[in-house]
GROMACS .gro file of C-alpha atoms in nm:
model
  270
    1UNK     CA    1   0.000   0.000   0.000
    2UNK     CA    2   0.279   0.241   0.094
    3UNK     CA    3   0.472   0.153  -0.222
    4UNK     CA    4   0.161   0.216  -0.432
    5UNK     CA    5   0.104   0.555  -0.271
    6UNK     CA    6   0.471   0.644  -0.320
    7UNK     CA    7   0.452   0.555  -0.688
    8UNK     CA    8   0.136   0.762  -0.724
    9UNK     CA    9   0.304   1.062  -0.562
   10UNK     CA   10   0.611   1.021  -0.783
   11UNK     CA   11   0.386   1.024  -1.090
   12UNK     CA   12   0.210   1.338  -0.969
   13UNK     CA   13   0.541   1.512  -0.896
   14UNK     CA   14   0.677   1.419  -1.239
   15UNK     CA   15   0.369   1.551  -1.419
   16UNK     CA   16   0.355   1.873  -1.215
   17UNK     CA   17   0.724   1.940  -1.287
   18UNK     CA   18   0.666   1.887  -1.659
   19UNK     CA   19   0.367   2.122  -1.657
   20UNK     CA   20   0.545   2.399  -1.471
   21UNK     CA   21   0.850   2.372  -1.696
   22UNK     CA   22   0.632   2.386  -2.007
   23UNK     CA   23   0.444   2.684  -1.862
   24UNK     CA   24   0.773   2.871  -1.814
   25UNK     CA   25   0.890   2.789  -2.168
   26UNK     CA   26   0.567   2.917  -2.325
   27UNK     CA   27   0.583   3.235  -2.118
   28UNK     CA   28   0.938   3.295  -2.240
   29UNK     CA   29   0.828   3.258  -2.604
   30UNK     CA   30   0.535   3.495  -2.560
   31UNK     CA   31   0.747   3.754  -2.381
   32UNK     CA   32   0.987   3.758  -2.678
   33UNK     CA   33   0.717   3.954  -2.868
   34UNK     CA   34   0.696   4.222  -2.600
   35UNK     CA   35   0.964   4.494  -2.581
   36UNK     CA   36   0.891   4.598  -2.221
   37UNK     CA   37   0.605   4.397  -2.070
   38UNK     CA   38   0.639   4.076  -1.868
   39UNK     CA   39   0.396   3.825  -1.718
   40UNK     CA   40   0.284   3.896  -1.364
   41UNK     CA   41   0.240   3.587  -1.145
   42UNK     CA   42  -0.016   3.545  -0.869
   43UNK     CA   43  -0.028   3.226  -0.659
   44UNK     CA   44  -0.353   3.105  -0.506
   45UNK     CA   45  -0.460   2.833  -0.264
   46UNK     CA   46  -0.742   2.583  -0.308
   47UNK     CA   47  -0.972   2.537  -0.008
   48UNK     CA   48  -0.942   2.156  -0.002
   49UNK     CA   49  -0.580   2.115  -0.105
   50UNK     CA   50  -0.324   2.246  -0.351
   51UNK     CA   51  -0.370   2.560  -0.554
   52UNK     CA   52  -0.220   2.721  -0.859
   53UNK     CA   53  -0.057   3.022  -1.017
   54UNK     CA   54  -0.201   3.279  -1.256
   55UNK     CA   55   0.048   3.423  -1.506
   56UNK     CA   56  -0.102   3.726  -1.680
   57UNK     CA   57   0.039   3.958  -1.946
   58UNK     CA   58  -0.107   4.281  -2.082
   59UNK     CA   59   0.124   4.416  -2.348
   60UNK     CA   60   0.164   4.588  -2.681
   61UNK     CA   61   0.125   4.270  -2.892
   62UNK     CA   62  -0.069   4.053  -2.649
   63UNK     CA   63  -0.363   4.264  -2.538
   64UNK     CA   64  -0.413   3.991  -2.281
   65UNK     CA   65  -0.246   3.653  -2.237
   66UNK     CA   66  -0.284   3.408  -1.950
   67UNK     CA   67  -0.074   3.095  -1.894
   68UNK     CA   68  -0.204   2.931  -1.578
   69UNK     CA   69  -0.102   2.623  -1.381
   70UNK     CA   70  -0.312   2.449  -1.116
   71UNK     CA   71  -0.287   2.138  -0.905
   72UNK     CA   72  -0.585   2.078  -0.679
   73UNK     CA   73  -0.734   1.793  -0.478
   74UNK     CA   74  -1.055   1.727  -0.291
   75UNK     CA   75  -1.290   1.470  -0.141
   76UNK     CA   76  -1.528   1.440  -0.437
   77UNK     CA   77  -1.466   1.480  -0.808
   78UNK     CA   78  -1.684   1.760  -0.956
   79UNK     CA   79  -1.923   1.682  -1.243
   80UNK     CA   80  -1.949   1.319  -1.129
   81UNK     CA   81  -2.157   1.104  -0.895
   82UNK     CA   82  -1.853   0.901  -0.788
   83UNK     CA   83  -1.731   0.943  -0.433
   84UNK     CA   84  -1.373   0.947  -0.316
   85UNK     CA   85  -1.078   1.181  -0.347
   86UNK     CA   86  -0.950   1.335  -0.668
   87UNK     CA   87  -0.637   1.512  -0.791
   88UNK     CA   88  -0.630   1.736  -1.098
   89UNK     CA   89  -0.340   1.929  -1.246
   90UNK     CA   90  -0.287   2.109  -1.573
   91UNK     CA   91  -0.193   2.422  -1.759
   92UNK     CA   92  -0.436   2.634  -1.954
   93UNK     CA   93  -0.356   2.932  -2.173
   94UNK     CA   94  -0.541   3.188  -2.377
   95UNK     CA   95  -0.430   3.481  -2.591
   96UNK     CA   96  -0.619   3.789  -2.705
   97UNK     CA   97  -0.416   3.994  -2.948
   98UNK     CA   98  -0.401   4.367  -3.020
   99UNK     CA   99  -0.379   4.311  -3.397
  100UNK     CA  100  -0.709   4.162  -3.522
  101UNK     CA  101  -0.518   3.963  -3.787
  102UNK     CA  102  -0.342   3.770  -3.508
  103UNK     CA  103  -0.583   3.495  -3.400
  104UNK     CA  104  -0.674   3.396  -3.049
  105UNK     CA  105  -0.530   3.061  -2.945
  106UNK     CA  106  -0.623   2.832  -2.657
  107UNK     CA  107  -0.429   2.536  -2.520
  108UNK     CA  108  -0.491   2.310  -2.224
  109UNK     CA  109  -0.338   1.985  -2.106
  110UNK     CA  110  -0.450   1.815  -1.786
  111UNK     CA  111  -0.404   1.501  -1.576
  112UNK     CA  112  -0.681   1.380  -1.344
  113UNK     CA  113  -0.698   1.104  -1.084
  114UNK     CA  114  -1.005   0.971  -0.903
  115UNK     CA  115  -1.044   0.677  -0.669
  116UNK     CA  116  -1.129   0.452  -0.966
  117UNK     CA  117  -0.901   0.566  -1.248
  118UNK     CA  118  -0.674   0.830  -1.398
  119UNK     CA  119  -0.676   0.991  -1.739
  120UNK     CA  120  -0.523   1.256  -1.963
  121UNK     CA  121  -0.689   1.531  -2.161
  122UNK     CA  122  -0.614   1.843  -2.355
  123UNK     CA  123  -0.564   1.996  -2.694
  124UNK     CA  124  -0.551   2.334  -2.863
  125UNK     CA  125  -0.762   2.533  -3.105
  126UNK     CA  126  -0.725   2.844  -3.319
  127UNK     CA  127  -0.984   3.122  -3.335
  128UNK     CA  128  -0.935   3.397  -3.593
  129UNK     CA  129  -1.128   3.701  -3.480
  130UNK     CA  130  -1.295   3.773  -3.812
  131UNK     CA  131  -0.994   3.724  -4.039
  132UNK     CA  132  -0.917   3.358  -4.111
  133UNK     CA  133  -0.620   3.275  -4.334
  134UNK     CA  134  -0.608   2.936  -4.503
  135UNK     CA  135  -0.229   2.913  -4.469
  136UNK     CA  136  -0.249   2.977  -4.094
  137UNK     CA  137  -0.513   2.707  -4.050
  138UNK     CA  138  -0.311   2.462  -4.262
  139UNK     CA  139   0.004   2.521  -4.059
  140UNK     CA  140  -0.176   2.487  -3.725
  141UNK     CA  141  -0.333   2.156  -3.823
  142UNK     CA  142  -0.015   2.026  -3.986
  143UNK     CA  143   0.174   2.060  -3.657
  144UNK     CA  144  -0.105   1.878  -3.473
  145UNK     CA  145  -0.108   1.595  -3.726
  146UNK     CA  146   0.270   1.553  -3.729
  147UNK     CA  147   0.265   1.545  -3.349
  148UNK     CA  148   0.006   1.268  -3.325
  149UNK     CA  149   0.084   1.049  -3.627
  150UNK     CA  150   0.396   0.885  -3.475
  151UNK     CA  151   0.179   0.751  -3.192
  152UNK     CA  152  -0.125   0.636  -3.392
  153UNK     CA  153  -0.246   0.742  -3.737
  154UNK     CA  154  -0.601   0.740  -3.605
  155UNK     CA  155  -0.543   1.002  -3.336
  156UNK     CA  156  -0.540   1.317  -3.549
  157UNK     CA  157  -0.866   1.238  -3.736
  158UNK     CA  158  -1.034   1.151  -3.407
  159UNK     CA  159  -0.900   1.442  -3.204
  160UNK     CA  160  -0.965   1.698  -3.478
  161UNK     CA  161  -1.325   1.577  -3.509
  162UNK     CA  162  -1.352   1.601  -3.131
  163UNK     CA  163  -1.247   1.965  -3.158
  164UNK     CA  164  -1.505   2.035  -3.429
  165UNK     CA  165  -1.773   1.882  -3.209
  166UNK     CA  166  -1.661   2.037  -2.881
  167UNK     CA  167  -1.578   2.391  -2.994
  168UNK     CA  168  -1.920   2.437  -3.151
  169UNK     CA  169  -2.153   2.723  -3.059
  170UNK     CA  170  -2.507   2.582  -3.089
  171UNK     CA  171  -2.691   2.913  -3.082
  172UNK     CA  172  -2.479   3.047  -3.371
  173UNK     CA  173  -2.468   2.707  -3.547
  174UNK     CA  174  -2.096   2.734  -3.613
  175UNK     CA  175  -1.755   2.639  -3.474
  176UNK     CA  176  -1.596   2.911  -3.266
  177UNK     CA  177  -1.283   2.900  -3.482
  178UNK     CA  178  -1.094   2.686  -3.734
  179UNK     CA  179  -1.047   2.386  -3.510
  180UNK     CA  180  -0.750   2.203  -3.372
  181UNK     CA  181  -0.742   1.893  -3.154
  182UNK     CA  182  -0.929   1.794  -2.839
  183UNK     CA  183  -0.930   1.480  -2.623
  184UNK     CA  184  -1.057   1.391  -2.278
  185UNK     CA  185  -1.070   1.081  -2.054
  186UNK     CA  186  -0.786   0.942  -2.265
  187UNK     CA  187  -0.626   0.621  -2.142
  188UNK     CA  188  -0.510   0.304  -2.315
  189UNK     CA  189  -0.335  -0.009  -2.193
  190UNK     CA  190  -0.004   0.182  -2.181
  191UNK     CA  191   0.002   0.487  -1.958
  192UNK     CA  192   0.366   0.547  -2.055
  193UNK     CA  193   0.276   0.582  -2.423
  194UNK     CA  194  -0.027   0.794  -2.339
  195UNK     CA  195   0.190   1.024  -2.131
  196UNK     CA  196   0.447   1.058  -2.410
  197UNK     CA  197   0.175   1.159  -2.656
  198UNK     CA  198   0.024   1.405  -2.407
  199UNK     CA  199   0.363   1.562  -2.342
  200UNK     CA  200   0.431   1.606  -2.713
  201UNK     CA  201   0.098   1.783  -2.760
  202UNK     CA  202   0.212   2.032  -2.497
  203UNK     CA  203   0.572   2.062  -2.617
  204UNK     CA  204   0.489   2.120  -2.982
  205UNK     CA  205   0.206   2.365  -2.927
  206UNK     CA  206   0.444   2.659  -2.956
  207UNK     CA  207   0.544   2.539  -3.305
  208UNK     CA  208   0.180   2.559  -3.407
  209UNK     CA  209   0.124   2.922  -3.308
  210UNK     CA  210   0.454   3.114  -3.312
  211UNK     CA  211   0.503   3.122  -3.692
  212UNK     CA  212   0.149   3.256  -3.732
  213UNK     CA  213   0.212   3.534  -3.483
  214UNK     CA  214   0.547   3.618  -3.641
  215UNK     CA  215   0.379   3.644  -3.982
  216UNK     CA  216   0.083   3.857  -3.871
  217UNK     CA  217   0.242   4.078  -3.605
  218UNK     CA  218   0.319   4.371  -3.838
  219UNK     CA  219   0.017   4.338  -4.064
  220UNK     CA  220  -0.169   4.672  -4.089
  221UNK     CA  221  -0.528   4.691  -3.972
  222UNK     CA  222  -0.810   4.945  -3.974
  223UNK     CA  223  -1.049   5.064  -3.707
  224UNK     CA  224  -1.327   4.876  -3.886
  225UNK     CA  225  -1.124   4.556  -3.858
  226UNK     CA  226  -1.073   4.620  -3.485
  227UNK     CA  227  -1.450   4.653  -3.444
  228UNK     CA  228  -1.497   4.322  -3.623
  229UNK     CA  229  -1.248   4.160  -3.384
  230UNK     CA  230  -1.446   4.281  -3.083
  231UNK     CA  231  -1.769   4.141  -3.230
  232UNK     CA  232  -1.609   3.798  -3.278
  233UNK     CA  233  -1.471   3.807  -2.925
  234UNK     CA  234  -1.829   3.820  -2.803
  235UNK     CA  235  -1.890   3.475  -2.951
  236UNK     CA  236  -1.581   3.352  -2.767
  237UNK     CA  237  -1.719   3.482  -2.437
  238UNK     CA  238  -2.054   3.314  -2.500
  239UNK     CA  239  -1.894   2.975  -2.564
  240UNK     CA  240  -1.671   2.986  -2.258
  241UNK     CA  241  -1.949   3.088  -2.021
  242UNK     CA  242  -2.225   2.868  -2.160
  243UNK     CA  243  -2.058   2.551  -2.286
  244UNK     CA  244  -1.696   2.513  -2.179
  245UNK     CA  245  -1.639   2.215  -1.947
  246UNK     CA  246  -1.322   2.365  -1.800
  247UNK     CA  247  -1.509   2.673  -1.683
  248UNK     CA  248  -1.776   2.456  -1.525
  249UNK     CA  249  -1.522   2.222  -1.363
  250UNK     CA  250  -1.331   2.517  -1.222
  251UNK     CA  251  -1.635   2.669  -1.054
  252UNK     CA  252  -1.775   2.336  -0.928
  253UNK     CA  253  -1.439   2.238  -0.780
  254UNK     CA  254  -1.413   2.565  -0.592
  255UNK     CA  255  -1.132   2.700  -0.807
  256UNK     CA  256  -1.006   3.056  -0.819
  257UNK     CA  257  -1.259   3.268  -1.017
  258UNK     CA  258  -0.981   3.500  -1.138
  259UNK     CA  259  -0.793   3.204  -1.286
  260UNK     CA  260  -1.107   3.050  -1.435
  261UNK     CA  261  -1.213   3.376  -1.599
  262UNK     CA  262  -0.869   3.455  -1.740
  263UNK     CA  263  -1.003   3.322  -2.069
  264UNK     CA  264  -1.228   3.627  -2.103
  265UNK     CA  265  -1.107   3.890  -2.352
  266UNK     CA  266  -1.024   4.235  -2.213
  267UNK     CA  267  -1.300   4.384  -2.428
  268UNK     CA  268  -1.578   4.261  -2.656
  269UNK     CA  269  -1.880   4.407  -2.834
  270UNK     CA  270  -2.240   4.289  -2.857
   0.00000   0.00000   0.00000
């Protein structure tokens, strides 16, 4: 029993270290776009165990970017009838750009344990705010596919369809963006292989978005295009508040509202 608990703790520690290291690497890449601004970090504590850290940037290129880590535990897993303790850790990021030709991007990877099982989840998706570019979409998806194909040729078709289904706004009858990949409750007979795949999704995310931002950063835009961006941000807000599971999980688990609502854009128009 003690050996089992020790192994479980070692797994948790390994995953948390990976997540925090990845968080720091992504922050470094994002800060390279900003001449003077840096992320501000704010730790928080969870009422039943653990906590997290908000990392928030408001700059000249990133109107708002959040790269958050959390690791929380409790006596009962939210959004489930099962009893018993749970542990959940992950990083979640969102960007809202000054230039409307630079799309919003979201990424999340998470690891969850309950009394009965453990699983991995995550993915990333791209949301142009009114100005989609086919070459940007193609690049974003190409990185996702090349990340997943070495593990199983069936993963990218499945995960990309999951994203189309999940990131859908029913009341507008459309996807919120141009897709990406999404998976949840993922576990096979080999946790080691699952973990390797999950890690690669996180590690290669920056390859999916940085070239797009480098290409679009200096693209001119008009006031009319900025207004269009704000209108599209409204759809993003609606999805996150009405349909997003992560938002619901965060509130039901007693998470930090400031961290949960970091996904909200700094401004939007209805």
